[in-house]
Short mmCIF file of C-alpha atoms in Angstrom, two decimals:
data_model
loop_
_atom_site.label_atom_id
_atom_site.label_comp_id
_atom_site.label_asym_id
_atom_site.label_seq_id
_atom_site.Cartn_x
_atom_site.Cartn_y
_atom_site.Cartn_z
CA MET A 1 184.74 4.14 141.97
CA PRO A 2 182.35 3.19 144.81
CA GLU A 3 182.89 -0.24 146.29
CA LEU A 4 179.79 -2.43 146.17
CA GLN A 5 179.52 -4.97 148.94
CA ASP A 6 176.67 -7.41 149.22
CA SER A 7 175.01 -7.21 152.59
CA ALA A 8 171.93 -9.34 151.92
CA PRO A 9 170.71 -11.60 154.73
CA ASP A 10 172.35 -15.02 155.06
CA SER A 11 168.96 -16.68 154.70
CA VAL A 12 167.79 -16.30 151.11
CA THR A 13 164.45 -17.41 149.75
CA PRO A 14 165.00 -20.35 147.35
CA PRO A 15 164.17 -19.66 143.68
CA ASP A 16 161.15 -21.98 143.68
CA LEU A 17 159.72 -20.30 146.77
CA ALA A 18 160.43 -16.88 145.32
CA ALA A 19 158.53 -17.83 142.19
CA SER A 20 155.57 -19.03 144.21
CA VAL A 21 155.29 -15.82 146.23
CA SER A 22 156.26 -13.27 143.62
CA ALA A 23 152.81 -12.85 142.09
CA ALA A 24 151.21 -12.34 145.50
CA THR A 25 154.04 -10.10 146.60
CA VAL A 26 153.63 -7.74 143.67
CA HIS A 27 150.10 -8.03 142.34
CA GLY A 28 148.44 -8.36 145.71
CA ALA A 29 150.23 -5.32 147.11
CA SER A 30 150.22 -1.61 146.50
CA THR A 31 151.13 -0.01 143.20
CA LEU A 32 154.26 1.22 144.94
CA ARG A 33 155.88 -2.21 144.86
CA ARG A 34 155.37 -2.48 141.12
CA GLU A 35 156.69 1.05 140.61
CA LEU A 36 159.77 0.22 142.68
CA LEU A 37 160.55 -2.86 140.60
CA VAL A 38 160.14 -0.98 137.33
CA ARG A 39 162.26 1.93 138.57
CA LEU A 40 165.06 -0.38 139.70
CA ARG A 41 164.94 -2.29 136.42
CA ARG A 42 165.19 0.92 134.42
CA ASN A 43 167.74 2.82 136.50
CA GLY A 44 169.73 0.19 138.36
CA PRO A 45 170.77 0.23 142.03
CA SER A 46 169.13 3.08 143.96
CA SER A 47 168.89 4.22 147.55
CA PRO A 48 165.56 4.40 149.40
CA ASP A 49 165.92 8.21 149.53
CA HIS A 50 166.41 8.43 145.78
CA LEU A 51 163.49 6.10 145.11
CA ALA A 52 161.22 7.99 147.47
CA THR A 53 162.02 11.28 145.76
CA ALA A 54 161.62 9.86 142.25
CA LEU A 55 158.28 8.24 143.03
CA GLY A 56 156.91 10.97 145.27
CA ALA A 57 156.50 8.57 148.16
CA SER A 58 157.60 8.61 151.79
CA ARG A 59 160.93 7.05 152.66
CA THR A 60 159.23 4.94 155.32
CA GLY A 61 156.74 3.57 152.82
CA VAL A 62 159.45 2.84 150.27
CA LEU A 63 161.57 1.00 152.86
CA GLN A 64 158.57 -1.08 153.94
CA GLN A 65 157.90 -2.21 150.38
CA LEU A 66 161.58 -2.82 149.62
CA ARG A 67 161.87 -5.07 152.66
CA ALA A 68 158.83 -7.07 151.53
CA LEU A 69 160.37 -7.48 148.07
CA GLU A 70 163.70 -8.41 149.62
CA ALA A 71 162.03 -11.08 151.76
CA ALA A 72 160.64 -12.59 148.54
CA ASN A 73 164.14 -12.43 146.98
CA LEU A 74 162.90 -10.08 144.27
CA VAL A 75 165.29 -7.31 145.27
CA ARG A 76 168.66 -7.41 147.02
CA ARG A 77 170.32 -4.90 149.29
CA GLU A 78 173.91 -3.77 148.83
CA THR A 79 176.17 -1.48 150.84
CA VAL A 80 177.95 1.30 148.98
CA ARG A 81 181.07 2.66 150.63
CA HIS A 82 182.17 6.09 149.47
CA GLY A 83 185.02 7.67 151.36
CA VAL A 84 184.65 8.39 155.05
CA GLY A 85 181.37 8.42 156.83
CA ARG A 86 178.52 6.04 157.13
CA PRO A 87 177.97 3.67 154.18
CA ARG A 88 174.61 3.81 152.48
CA HIS A 89 172.34 1.02 151.29
CA VAL A 90 171.10 0.64 147.74
CA TYR A 91 168.63 -1.85 146.30
CA ASP A 92 168.47 -3.62 142.97
CA VAL A 93 166.28 -6.29 141.37
CA THR A 94 167.39 -9.93 141.45
CA GLU A 95 167.20 -12.45 138.64
CA HIS A 96 164.07 -13.89 140.27
CA ALA A 97 162.16 -10.72 139.41
CA GLN A 98 162.62 -11.27 135.67
CA ASP A 99 159.38 -13.20 135.23
CA LEU A 100 157.44 -10.22 136.57
CA PHE A 101 158.47 -8.06 133.61
CA PRO A 102 157.04 -8.23 130.08
CA ALA A 103 158.44 -10.98 127.85
CA ALA A 104 158.06 -11.79 124.16
CA TYR A 105 158.70 -15.52 124.05
CA ASP A 106 155.64 -16.11 121.88
CA GLY A 107 156.96 -13.63 119.34
CA LEU A 108 160.40 -15.23 119.42
CA ALA A 109 158.99 -18.73 118.97
CA THR A 110 156.69 -17.81 116.11
CA GLY A 111 159.49 -15.82 114.46
CA LEU A 112 161.86 -18.78 114.70
CA LEU A 113 159.18 -21.04 113.30
CA ALA A 114 158.71 -18.74 110.31
CA ALA A 115 162.47 -18.63 109.78
CA ILE A 116 162.73 -22.42 109.86
CA ARG A 117 159.90 -22.69 107.35
CA SER A 118 161.54 -20.17 105.03
CA VAL A 119 164.82 -22.09 105.11
CA GLY A 120 163.59 -25.65 104.73
CA GLY A 121 159.86 -25.59 104.15
CA GLU A 122 157.27 -27.56 106.08
CA GLY A 123 159.47 -30.65 106.05
CA LEU A 124 162.12 -28.94 108.16
CA VAL A 125 159.46 -27.70 110.57
CA ASP A 126 158.30 -31.30 111.02
CA GLU A 127 161.88 -32.43 111.63
CA VAL A 128 162.41 -29.77 114.28
CA PHE A 129 159.27 -30.72 116.18
CA GLU A 130 160.15 -34.39 115.89
CA ALA A 131 163.57 -33.72 117.42
CA ARG A 132 161.92 -31.70 120.18
CA ARG A 133 159.46 -34.54 120.81
CA GLN A 134 162.26 -37.06 121.16
CA MET A 135 164.05 -34.88 123.72
CA ALA A 136 160.82 -34.29 125.63
CA THR A 137 160.04 -38.01 125.57
CA ASP A 138 163.40 -38.81 127.14
CA ARG A 139 162.86 -36.24 129.89
CA VAL A 140 159.34 -37.46 130.68
CA ARG A 141 160.46 -41.09 130.76
CA GLU A 142 163.21 -40.20 133.22
CA ARG A 143 160.68 -38.40 135.39
CA LEU A 144 158.28 -41.34 135.33
CA ALA A 145 161.09 -43.73 136.21
CA GLU A 146 162.02 -41.54 139.18
CA ARG A 147 158.49 -41.13 140.49
CA LEU A 148 156.84 -44.46 139.73
CA PRO A 149 157.75 -48.10 140.39
CA ALA A 150 158.64 -50.40 137.51
CA GLY A 151 155.52 -51.77 135.86
CA ALA A 152 153.31 -48.91 137.04
CA SER A 153 149.80 -48.97 135.63
CA VAL A 154 148.65 -46.81 132.77
CA VAL A 155 146.46 -44.91 135.23
CA ASP A 156 149.44 -44.03 137.41
CA ARG A 157 151.54 -43.05 134.39
CA ALA A 158 148.72 -40.87 133.07
CA ARG A 159 148.37 -39.13 136.43
CA GLU A 160 152.08 -38.39 136.59
CA LEU A 161 152.12 -37.22 132.98
CA ALA A 162 149.27 -34.81 133.81
CA VAL A 163 151.34 -33.44 136.70
CA ILE A 164 154.28 -32.86 134.34
CA GLN A 165 152.06 -31.10 131.82
CA ASP A 166 150.49 -29.00 134.55
CA GLU A 167 153.94 -27.84 135.63
CA GLN A 168 154.53 -26.72 132.04
CA GLY A 169 151.51 -24.44 132.16
CA TYR A 170 148.87 -26.63 130.51
CA LEU A 171 146.52 -26.65 133.54
CA ALA A 172 146.36 -30.41 133.09
CA GLU A 173 144.67 -33.14 135.06
CA ALA A 174 144.07 -36.86 134.69
CA VAL A 175 140.44 -37.92 134.99
CA LEU A 176 139.29 -41.47 135.62
CA ALA A 177 135.67 -41.89 134.52
CA PRO A 178 133.25 -44.27 136.31
CA ASP A 179 133.49 -46.64 133.33
CA GLY A 180 137.28 -46.84 133.78
CA VAL A 181 138.19 -44.61 130.83
CA ILE A 182 141.27 -42.48 131.50
CA ARG A 183 141.49 -38.98 130.07
CA ILE A 184 144.17 -36.33 130.27
CA VAL A 185 142.57 -32.90 130.08
CA GLU A 186 144.57 -29.76 129.32
CA HIS A 187 142.58 -26.62 130.09
CA ASN A 188 145.23 -24.35 128.59
CA CYS A 189 147.57 -24.52 125.60
CA ALA A 190 150.95 -23.28 126.81
CA ILE A 191 152.22 -22.94 123.23
CA HIS A 192 149.02 -21.69 121.65
CA HIS A 193 150.53 -19.20 119.21
CA VAL A 194 153.06 -21.76 118.00
CA ALA A 195 150.48 -24.54 117.77
CA THR A 196 148.12 -22.45 115.66
CA GLY A 197 150.93 -21.90 113.17
CA ALA A 198 152.28 -25.44 113.04
CA GLU A 199 150.22 -28.63 113.10
CA ALA A 200 153.43 -30.52 113.83
CA ALA A 201 153.41 -29.16 117.40
CA CYS A 202 150.15 -30.88 118.27
CA ARG A 203 151.07 -34.05 116.42
CA ALA A 204 154.28 -34.22 118.42
CA GLU A 205 152.40 -33.90 121.71
CA LEU A 206 150.03 -36.71 120.77
CA GLU A 207 152.94 -38.98 119.83
CA LEU A 208 154.73 -38.12 123.05
CA PHE A 209 151.69 -39.19 125.08
CA ARG A 210 151.45 -42.47 123.18
CA GLU A 211 155.12 -43.26 123.71
CA VAL A 212 155.47 -42.44 127.39
CA LEU A 213 152.16 -44.06 128.35
CA GLY A 214 152.72 -47.12 126.19
CA ALA A 215 149.07 -46.99 125.23
CA ASP A 216 146.72 -45.97 122.45
CA VAL A 217 145.89 -42.28 122.87
CA GLU A 218 143.23 -40.40 120.94
CA ARG A 219 142.66 -36.65 120.99
CA GLU A 220 138.96 -35.98 121.47
CA THR A 221 138.89 -32.17 121.77
CA HIS A 222 141.38 -29.58 120.62
CA ILE A 223 141.91 -25.97 121.73
CA VAL A 224 143.45 -25.04 118.38
CA GLY A 225 140.32 -26.41 116.73
CA GLY A 226 138.09 -24.13 118.78
CA ASP A 227 137.34 -26.36 121.77
CA ARG A 228 137.67 -25.15 125.34
CA CYS A 229 140.29 -27.74 126.24
CA CYS A 230 142.44 -30.49 124.77
CA THR A 231 141.21 -33.91 125.86
CA TYR A 232 143.15 -37.13 125.33
CA ARG A 233 141.46 -40.48 125.77
CA VAL A 234 143.92 -43.10 126.96
CA GLY A 235 143.15 -46.58 125.68
CA SER A 236 144.62 -50.02 126.13
CA PRO A 237 148.36 -50.57 126.63
CA THR A 238 150.24 -51.27 123.43
CA ASP A 239 152.98 -53.38 125.02
#
């Protein structure tokens, strides 16, 4: 059996940096890069010669694109030793390339939601989202405690909460109006398919905001209800 030996560079792009460059690396480049990733995902480790033949491309062009993908930590290079003679290099996708391939998380989530409802009815669905809210509340509180001083204002807490939501894909921002009213605006619903099938999801988010901000929070607009964004008006502290 051939011996596989990792010969990747010592300096490896960190996962967070790889994630930040992967879209530009693939979507902003030639179709060849995308074809290389798909081919490696389907067929496993392959040599530049094999890839060039399979894709009808030049070896030089394939190597150029593989090196760009390797620099972004989306593919790795390995050395295959087979008997005497010069070892050959093969390439394969890394775990950081996974997000570039199709996923069905929405289908999984909605399927699980339907299964929960069939087992325990709407009451069990509510319990599940309540448990999720409690876990999320704990995580957000820890984050706020790490990032903000004790006794931070509601404005500062709202701004940090918007950052957290933005990191989760909600395209969120905190807006301070001239009259002093604070609003958290989410321009995207990161769980849209789930939220449209379970009112408990949106109720849980509203309760989470109220708890971690320690303030009255009112939802003014709602994506699930047909609005362009979800807007939360943050009122007076409750403590």
